[in-house]
């Protein structure tokens, strides 16, 4: 049995993955089975978040053995030698293998073989188009004017600019059109951007020009709401500190999801804004960039006009996007660690930052046109939650330190429920209290505002510790064990697929609540704050309950209380990024349930995705 035949019997592969192989076989009955196997595995790799298939690590993509007949011993997959597999692909007319990293692959090609990666041509082209688009944005000259003219405003915003990474990020963004500002929760990314936007308004005023047109966006509705809220709070603080109200007036009042910003076309995967109809903005700031997959980021970048500043914000230690690709990670590797300023930038920005210590130029220099600043200080937390030491240990993969902190019990607001596999057994009282507050809210807007007070987060969707099982049990608990309609007052809802017609997107959270006439409807945040949109429950796109949700779905959100449930056994989804992302969703208190062994396994593993984007960025 060859690999192609074995894959057709493998339970982990979807029918749609195998359909690609069957289609190629019908078109070319003489096609090499190794090419069919590569095509099927490349399609499956995309579903696992990779941009392509690494031939030398293909065995990692599937369980170690395919299932044989029931009761029989498992049969190992017949993996070919790497040289044999590569040779078969190089000889196939269905595989493109000749071009440079930034050269388009011709349409007849189904697969692309490049630097040990096998791509579906569509995803290789997403990578290429994204790299070309980012280099286009980053290489455009920007008008900085006389920086000395805005030095007084800069000094009022950053009174101690020397050594302040926030000040460095804002100053660098004045000089470079493509900027990456990264850091953990609460390091001041949004505060930095608020001050940057004030500086851009001051710069325009000094040049006798109108304030720039600014757009704010994030991958999910909740992340966009948080971004706008943080910007409003930053503006209030700047106003209280004496910043000119006319400059603050340039700050946008609202943020949008990336989908809404691009302009959804009902019943179409295309957007109104694209390369031929770019966004009418001079500045675009995108938060939670780690959540953006390859396809969406490509479409966004292509819709950014040449001459527009693009600022991407993100946490490099969070989970990568649910969709294929790990765009932020590739951008960060291409742009360096963000801890230093190049000598030419230091000289140009001296009117704002003063004289900086001389730092030798890094070698070799990357061909990527973007710049990065890594923010260092602070974590998002209330006075009641001392999360920083635990977050740092998890980020670094230091299981011994993390367990010592958890067992020591000295971290305020952090609760370790060792070997506990049933969140409902330990959190029943808190869950019921939260559900009752949702049920008894004054109106749908208040219920939505209360929705993020508490959330159960899980590593997996299925199984005893999975979100689906926990939601079923929580709903039964709320109904008092009685069977009945799944629709009830206060039920939290999670949209699980994009619906352009409804303008509801994967990850949006809503709540069931009666309207003024007593009719139970599903309410989701609207365009204006405090004005939610109502839908008949039967009209909703695919959705789940949201009392419990996976950590992946929770990215971009924060909750007052987080109950993070780890699986009781090893699971392939476990990683230090998953644990870090889950626990840093907490604002006021964190409850972590699981075994020390599973936590050790998770922190020992890093989420890694196969991609060639970094090489393409550096090739520019």
XYZ file of C-alpha atoms in Angstrom:
620
model
C 0.000 0.000 0.000
C 1.423 3.378 -0.993
C 0.934 6.626 0.926
C -1.935 7.843 -1.277
C -3.864 4.619 -0.708
C -3.209 4.746 3.038
C -4.368 8.351 3.292
C -7.713 7.456 1.734
C -8.371 5.252 4.764
C -7.108 7.679 7.386
C -9.868 8.893 9.733
C -8.275 12.311 10.314
C -8.613 13.428 6.695
C -11.744 15.212 5.521
C -13.693 14.225 2.442
C -12.911 17.611 0.891
C -9.160 17.027 1.355
C -9.349 13.664 -0.391
C -11.560 15.138 -3.113
C -8.603 17.167 -4.380
C -6.592 13.990 -4.855
C -9.472 12.198 -6.567
C -9.996 15.151 -8.921
C -6.347 15.194 -9.938
C -6.433 11.450 -10.486
C -9.450 11.750 -12.780
C -7.755 14.514 -14.763
C -4.478 12.600 -15.015
C -4.802 8.839 -14.444
C -1.021 8.469 -14.765
C -0.231 10.998 -12.029
C 2.329 9.862 -9.466
C 0.597 8.758 -6.226
C 3.173 10.755 -4.254
C 1.893 13.934 -5.923
C -1.664 12.993 -4.943
C -0.529 12.395 -1.370
C 1.233 15.771 -1.271
C -1.872 17.539 -2.597
C -4.130 15.948 0.012
C -1.714 16.677 2.850
C -1.191 20.273 1.681
C -4.960 20.773 1.833
C -5.074 19.176 5.278
C -2.164 21.349 6.444
C -4.252 24.454 5.735
C -7.005 23.176 8.032
C -4.359 22.830 10.759
C -3.307 26.462 10.347
C -0.245 25.963 8.143
C 0.266 27.844 4.888
C 1.774 24.751 3.292
C 3.139 21.263 3.921
C 6.695 20.717 5.116
C 7.726 17.516 3.416
C 10.393 16.686 5.990
C 7.857 16.964 8.835
C 4.752 15.615 7.134
C 4.392 12.810 9.681
C 3.659 15.429 12.371
C 0.515 16.447 10.534
C -1.372 13.218 11.250
C -1.570 10.815 14.171
C 1.338 8.415 14.159
C -0.663 5.561 12.691
C -3.751 5.176 10.571
C -6.513 3.031 11.989
C -6.716 -0.484 10.646
C -9.807 -2.707 10.830
C -11.538 -2.694 14.184
C -9.668 -4.817 16.683
C -6.534 -5.056 14.571
C -3.197 -3.438 15.303
C -2.622 0.065 13.968
C -0.733 0.255 10.686
C 2.016 2.909 10.346
C 1.710 5.208 7.370
C 4.200 4.359 4.576
C 6.067 7.660 4.441
C 8.400 7.893 1.430
C 12.010 9.023 1.549
C 12.265 12.808 1.298
C 14.425 12.682 -1.841
C 11.982 10.333 -3.577
C 8.999 12.525 -2.702
C 10.748 15.713 -3.798
C 11.800 14.132 -7.087
C 8.231 13.039 -7.837
C 6.949 16.565 -7.243
C 9.688 18.163 -9.329
C 8.807 15.893 -12.241
C 5.055 16.590 -12.122
C 3.393 19.028 -14.556
C 0.874 19.840 -11.803
C 3.579 21.400 -9.629
C 5.127 24.852 -10.133
C 8.724 24.966 -8.944
C 10.676 27.438 -11.059
C 9.965 30.965 -9.848
C 11.519 33.404 -7.424
C 9.893 33.971 -4.038
C 7.984 37.052 -5.219
C 7.142 35.753 -8.697
C 3.530 34.767 -9.335
C 2.783 31.096 -9.925
C 0.865 30.416 -13.163
C -2.815 29.561 -12.900
C -2.602 26.001 -14.322
C -0.421 24.886 -11.395
C -2.293 23.175 -8.568
C 0.688 22.903 -6.230
C 3.836 24.937 -5.657
C 7.070 23.365 -4.393
C 9.303 25.946 -2.771
C 12.080 25.643 -0.177
C 10.818 22.301 1.103
C 7.200 23.476 1.361
C 4.349 22.210 -0.788
C 1.564 24.774 -1.145
C -1.841 24.806 -2.647
C -1.237 27.526 -5.224
C -3.934 29.741 -3.686
C -2.135 29.943 -0.338
C 1.290 30.419 -1.863
C -0.177 33.358 -3.774
C -1.671 34.790 -0.579
C 1.834 34.769 0.907
C 3.379 36.347 -2.174
C 0.699 39.030 -2.504
C 0.939 39.868 1.186
C 4.721 40.234 1.042
C 4.497 42.425 -2.059
C 1.774 44.564 -0.479
C 3.639 45.076 2.780
C 6.832 46.002 0.959
C 4.850 48.477 -1.147
C 3.434 50.152 1.961
C 6.718 50.112 3.856
C 8.793 51.528 1.016
C 6.615 54.596 0.439
C 8.176 57.881 1.590
C 6.271 59.701 4.324
C 6.222 63.412 4.990
C 7.709 63.933 8.452
C 8.043 67.712 8.238
C 10.079 69.480 10.877
C 9.958 67.212 13.904
C 11.161 70.086 16.061
C 7.802 71.783 15.410
C 5.950 69.057 17.306
C 8.621 68.515 19.961
C 6.624 70.439 22.627
C 3.564 68.246 22.038
C 5.747 65.131 22.088
C 7.330 66.210 25.374
C 3.912 66.762 26.939
C 2.805 63.273 25.891
C 6.071 61.544 26.800
C 7.682 63.641 29.545
C 10.421 61.052 30.083
C 11.085 59.872 26.552
C 14.607 58.595 27.215
C 14.401 54.814 27.433
C 10.599 54.854 27.076
C 9.607 52.236 24.501
C 6.182 53.822 24.086
C 7.852 57.097 23.131
C 10.169 55.258 20.747
C 7.233 53.476 19.096
C 5.336 56.731 18.551
C 8.421 58.503 17.216
C 9.299 55.638 14.873
C 5.755 55.589 13.501
C 6.136 59.255 12.545
C 9.082 58.292 10.363
C 8.038 54.924 8.920
C 4.815 54.061 7.058
C 4.754 50.415 8.217
C 5.057 49.955 11.964
C 4.676 46.965 14.284
C 4.014 47.724 17.946
C 4.093 44.574 20.049
C 3.826 43.721 23.714
C 1.893 41.756 26.282
C -1.480 42.733 27.743
C -1.435 46.121 29.407
C 1.941 47.233 28.053
C 0.279 50.325 26.630
C -0.109 49.521 22.951
C -3.398 51.389 22.603
C -2.212 54.269 24.798
C 0.858 54.592 22.596
C -1.303 54.687 19.480
C -3.608 57.329 20.967
C -0.601 59.565 21.538
C 0.755 58.799 18.072
C -2.521 59.903 16.500
C -2.369 63.165 18.449
C 1.178 63.672 17.158
C 0.065 63.062 13.578
C -2.686 65.648 14.039
C -0.121 68.085 15.466
C 2.205 67.359 12.563
C -0.555 68.081 10.038
C -1.489 71.307 11.813
C 2.140 72.454 11.841
C 2.254 71.866 8.076
C -1.000 73.765 7.538
C -2.878 70.621 6.512
C -6.122 69.057 7.764
C -5.944 66.271 10.320
C -5.332 62.858 8.747
C -8.207 60.489 8.062
C -7.726 57.666 10.552
C -9.198 54.174 10.637
C -9.207 51.771 13.588
C -9.875 48.073 13.076
C -9.601 44.695 14.780
C -10.432 41.142 13.678
C -13.480 40.734 15.946
C -16.269 42.975 17.117
C -15.296 42.647 20.758
C -11.646 43.481 20.031
C -12.791 46.538 18.062
C -14.999 47.649 20.962
C -12.125 47.276 23.410
C -9.827 49.213 21.113
C -12.270 52.123 20.801
C -12.947 52.100 24.545
C -9.226 52.170 25.354
C -8.719 55.032 22.925
C -11.538 57.022 24.537
C -10.032 56.508 27.994
C -6.607 57.559 26.721
C -8.132 60.690 25.179
C -9.824 61.578 28.472
C -6.522 61.255 30.323
C -4.732 63.408 27.752
C -7.453 66.047 27.996
C -7.091 66.095 31.777
C -3.319 66.439 31.313
C -3.784 69.575 29.223
C -3.481 68.278 25.659
C -5.111 70.615 23.135
C -8.752 69.501 22.614
C -8.458 70.398 18.922
C -5.776 67.725 18.527
C -7.828 65.175 20.455
C -10.750 65.824 18.112
C -8.796 64.052 15.371
C -9.024 60.727 17.219
C -11.706 58.392 15.827
C -14.670 57.732 18.079
C -15.248 54.196 16.830
C -13.358 51.135 15.657
C -14.563 48.594 13.132
C -14.031 44.941 12.437
C -11.692 44.339 9.528
C -14.570 42.823 7.564
C -16.749 45.906 8.019
C -13.850 48.213 7.230
C -13.216 46.437 3.936
C -16.916 46.544 3.083
C -18.782 43.279 3.064
C -20.633 42.368 -0.126
C -23.634 40.167 0.785
C -23.334 36.570 -0.419
C -19.840 37.196 -1.793
C -16.359 36.462 -0.424
C -15.078 39.673 -2.014
C -14.954 43.125 -0.416
C -15.807 46.598 -1.678
C -12.319 47.851 -0.908
C -9.371 46.265 -2.679
C -6.313 47.261 -4.695
C -8.404 49.085 -7.312
C -10.683 50.737 -4.738
C -8.460 51.348 -1.707
C -9.535 52.640 1.675
C -9.774 56.434 1.850
C -7.470 56.735 4.855
C -4.133 58.318 5.646
C -3.598 56.186 8.767
C -4.855 52.690 9.573
C -4.297 51.049 12.959
C -5.104 47.348 13.345
C -5.220 45.782 16.807
C -4.889 42.074 17.683
C -2.919 41.390 14.504
C -1.994 37.904 15.749
C -5.617 36.886 15.160
C -5.530 37.697 11.454
C -5.003 34.820 9.066
C -3.188 34.875 5.772
C -6.216 35.449 3.549
C -7.760 38.324 5.509
C -4.452 40.103 6.091
C -3.665 39.883 2.381
C -6.987 41.445 1.447
C -6.553 44.192 4.025
C -3.017 45.082 2.938
C -4.037 45.195 -0.714
C -6.814 47.649 0.199
C -4.336 50.028 1.876
C -3.392 52.796 -0.539
C 0.227 53.662 -1.200
C 1.174 56.533 1.092
C -1.119 55.361 3.911
C 0.527 54.583 7.233
C -0.222 51.095 8.523
C 0.317 50.330 12.210
C -0.148 46.744 13.412
C -0.557 46.002 17.118
C -0.247 42.568 18.656
C 1.092 40.248 21.310
C 3.791 37.981 19.857
C 3.214 35.348 22.547
C -0.477 34.765 21.890
C -1.929 31.943 19.851
C -1.758 32.348 16.083
C -4.941 32.876 14.108
C -7.620 30.231 13.741
C -7.270 30.546 9.966
C -4.232 29.434 7.973
C -0.995 31.320 8.467
C 0.887 32.932 11.327
C 1.282 36.368 9.818
C 2.328 38.346 12.877
C 5.047 35.841 13.802
C 6.540 36.053 10.307
C 6.431 39.849 10.379
C 8.180 39.942 13.725
C 10.921 37.530 12.702
C 11.527 39.593 9.570
C 11.695 42.877 11.491
C 13.906 41.902 14.440
C 13.234 41.797 18.168
C 12.086 45.419 18.436
C 14.446 46.237 21.287
C 16.652 48.746 19.484
C 16.589 51.722 17.120
C 18.771 51.837 14.029
C 21.407 54.610 13.967
C 19.734 56.513 11.114
C 16.426 56.557 13.007
C 18.168 57.635 16.208
C 19.723 60.589 14.395
C 16.518 61.659 12.650
C 14.427 61.380 15.821
C 16.850 63.229 18.083
C 14.554 66.317 18.312
C 11.962 64.069 19.971
C 13.915 61.359 21.786
C 17.138 63.163 22.549
C 20.497 61.487 22.110
C 20.176 57.718 22.295
C 23.026 55.346 23.205
C 24.976 54.170 20.171
C 23.950 50.661 19.133
C 25.811 48.750 16.405
C 23.781 48.029 13.293
C 22.379 44.526 13.137
C 23.827 42.263 10.459
C 22.779 40.986 8.110
C 20.158 43.642 7.438
C 16.694 42.353 6.569
C 15.081 43.378 3.304
C 11.780 43.945 5.111
C 10.666 47.576 5.038
C 8.675 47.497 8.287
C 9.921 48.591 11.717
C 9.082 47.150 15.110
C 9.119 48.358 18.708
C 8.521 45.875 21.524
C 6.854 47.416 24.582
C 8.189 46.035 27.826
C 6.376 47.203 30.925
C 3.022 46.502 32.508
C 0.228 43.949 32.280
C -3.514 44.348 31.917
C -4.910 43.628 35.358
C -6.808 45.240 38.175
C -5.347 45.910 41.595
C -6.891 42.608 42.693
C -5.009 40.461 40.150
C -1.252 39.857 40.280
C -0.882 38.055 36.970
C 2.487 39.269 35.690
C 4.795 36.646 37.279
C 2.644 33.725 36.136
C 2.189 35.151 32.641
C 5.944 35.631 32.300
C 6.679 32.058 33.412
C 4.159 30.630 30.947
C 5.428 32.832 28.125
C 8.955 31.562 28.733
C 7.840 27.933 29.026
C 9.135 27.712 32.604
C 6.818 25.064 34.044
C 8.730 24.791 37.326
C 8.360 28.505 38.020
C 4.702 28.521 36.964
C 3.831 25.595 39.230
C 5.743 27.103 42.140
C 3.748 30.318 41.770
C 0.453 28.460 41.529
C 1.157 26.180 44.475
C 2.507 29.020 46.579
C -0.838 30.792 46.476
C 0.750 34.223 46.898
C -0.500 35.737 43.629
C -3.507 37.914 44.355
C -6.569 36.887 42.369
C -4.976 33.690 40.992
C -6.557 30.398 42.077
C -5.045 26.983 41.236
C -7.431 24.020 41.245
C -4.962 21.173 40.873
C -6.188 17.909 39.324
C -9.683 19.348 38.987
C -11.344 18.338 35.732
C -14.825 19.705 36.366
C -15.113 23.472 36.287
C -18.804 23.291 37.129
C -18.078 21.459 40.373
C -15.857 24.266 41.630
C -17.373 27.262 39.848
C -21.096 26.532 40.051
C -21.882 29.415 42.401
C -20.014 32.007 40.334
C -21.487 30.725 37.058
C -25.042 30.836 38.377
C -24.581 34.337 39.777
C -23.297 35.559 36.412
C -26.148 33.905 34.514
C -28.702 35.476 36.840
C -27.208 38.934 36.302
C -27.562 38.422 32.553
C -31.158 37.252 32.949
C -32.098 40.163 35.201
C -30.399 42.931 33.198
C -32.473 46.033 32.510
C -32.245 45.735 28.729
C -30.271 43.993 25.952
C -27.549 46.658 25.946
C -26.898 46.126 29.644
C -26.931 42.348 29.199
C -24.286 42.646 26.476
C -22.226 44.892 28.736
C -22.420 42.260 31.489
C -21.587 39.370 29.158
C -17.848 39.651 29.696
C -17.932 39.598 33.485
C -17.165 35.860 33.492
C -16.184 33.217 30.964
C -15.181 29.570 31.112
C -12.307 28.952 28.699
C -11.178 25.559 27.457
C -8.341 24.187 25.369
C -10.634 21.975 23.288
C -14.165 22.071 21.958
C -15.155 18.432 22.422
C -14.754 15.967 25.279
C -15.459 16.165 29.021
C -13.399 19.345 29.416
C -14.515 20.772 26.065
C -16.547 23.911 25.489
C -19.458 22.049 23.848
C -19.910 19.667 26.787
C -19.595 22.432 29.362
C -22.136 24.613 27.555
C -24.621 21.739 27.490
C -24.161 21.160 31.216
C -24.337 24.862 32.080
C -27.571 25.287 30.142
C -29.092 22.242 31.832
C -28.084 23.756 35.156
C -29.742 27.062 34.269
C -32.938 25.283 33.224
C -32.986 23.436 36.535
C -32.511 20.084 34.843
C -35.762 20.462 32.883
C -35.842 19.846 29.145
C -37.013 22.761 27.091
C -36.185 25.260 24.416
C -32.495 26.126 24.034
C -33.577 29.755 23.799
C -33.928 31.444 27.149
C -33.363 34.862 28.683
C -29.664 35.496 29.271
C -28.291 32.737 27.040
C -24.920 33.773 25.620
C -24.365 33.122 21.913
C -21.218 32.738 19.813
C -21.312 33.089 16.024
C -19.167 30.355 14.439
C -19.182 31.327 10.758
C -19.110 34.577 8.831
C -22.461 35.787 7.537
C -21.983 38.785 5.290
C -25.722 39.124 4.822
C -26.311 39.508 8.566
C -23.023 41.349 9.133
C -22.261 38.809 11.842
C -18.825 37.239 11.933
C -17.048 34.267 13.441
C -16.361 35.101 17.090
C -19.123 37.684 17.598
C -20.866 37.249 20.966
C -24.512 38.049 21.620
C -27.227 37.388 24.172
C -30.833 36.171 24.157
C -33.115 38.781 25.641
C -36.769 39.750 25.441
C -37.660 42.957 23.622
C -40.127 45.550 24.907
C -43.009 43.299 23.799
C -41.680 40.218 25.551
C -40.444 38.542 22.359
C -37.202 36.623 22.847
C -34.580 37.770 20.331
C -30.844 37.397 19.806
C -28.997 40.684 20.342
C -25.535 41.554 19.059
C -23.503 44.777 19.290
C -24.434 47.364 16.676
C -22.451 50.027 14.905
C -23.196 52.599 17.628
C -22.371 52.047 21.276
C -25.404 51.039 23.332
C -27.530 50.308 20.247
C -27.493 46.518 19.748
C -29.005 44.796 16.729
C -31.773 42.219 17.134
C -32.242 38.987 15.167
C -34.869 36.298 15.282
C -33.129 33.198 16.678
C -34.147 31.114 13.666
C -32.458 33.601 11.323
C -29.017 33.387 12.914
C -26.073 31.871 11.055
C -24.249 28.912 12.631
C -23.742 29.519 16.331
C -23.022 27.922 19.696
C -23.613 28.851 23.285
C -20.890 31.024 24.781
C -20.944 30.421 28.526
C -17.859 28.322 27.777
C -15.643 28.813 24.750
C -12.240 27.774 23.501
C -9.217 29.947 24.159
C -8.892 30.447 20.405
C -12.358 31.990 20.261
C -11.583 34.205 23.265
C -8.629 35.963 21.652
C -9.108 39.700 21.507
C -11.423 39.721 24.528
C -11.008 40.150 28.265
C -13.238 38.984 31.089
C -13.594 39.958 34.718
C -13.300 36.350 35.862
C -11.667 33.631 33.783
C -12.113 29.954 34.611
C -9.490 28.223 32.466
C -10.011 24.461 32.250
C -7.155 22.326 30.900
C -7.830 18.808 29.594
C -6.935 16.011 31.989
C -4.792 14.252 29.374
C -2.226 15.288 26.808
C -3.777 16.871 23.732
C -2.177 18.034 20.499
C -3.650 21.532 20.830
C -1.811 22.217 24.081
C 0.981 24.784 23.919
C 2.488 27.539 26.020
C 0.781 30.052 23.715
C -2.607 28.534 24.508
C -2.050 28.698 28.272
C -0.621 32.223 28.084
C -3.469 33.463 25.897
C -6.084 31.905 28.161
C -4.811 33.251 31.448
C -4.132 36.750 30.089
C -7.816 37.101 29.175
C -8.444 37.686 32.913
C -8.871 41.205 34.251
C -9.871 40.727 37.911
C -9.431 37.045 38.786
C -8.149 33.810 37.281
C -9.143 30.254 38.157
C -6.884 27.640 36.530
C -8.007 24.007 36.705
C -5.956 21.026 35.564
C -3.084 18.754 36.431
C 0.543 19.718 36.903
C 1.540 17.101 34.327
C -0.689 18.563 31.599
C 0.491 22.091 32.394
C 4.106 20.926 32.093
C 3.359 19.303 28.735
C 1.652 22.455 27.480
C 4.451 24.808 28.514
C 7.069 22.543 26.930
C 5.429 22.881 23.513
C 5.399 25.933 21.257
C 2.805 26.501 18.556
C 4.658 26.526 15.238
C 3.231 26.894 11.759
C 4.772 26.123 8.405
C 5.103 29.179 6.229
C 7.428 30.864 3.766
C 6.220 34.401 4.473
C 9.283 35.445 6.462
C 11.607 34.556 3.577
C 9.418 36.482 1.118
C 9.417 39.561 3.338
C 13.182 39.481 3.645
C 13.550 38.929 -0.097
C 11.971 42.317 -0.766
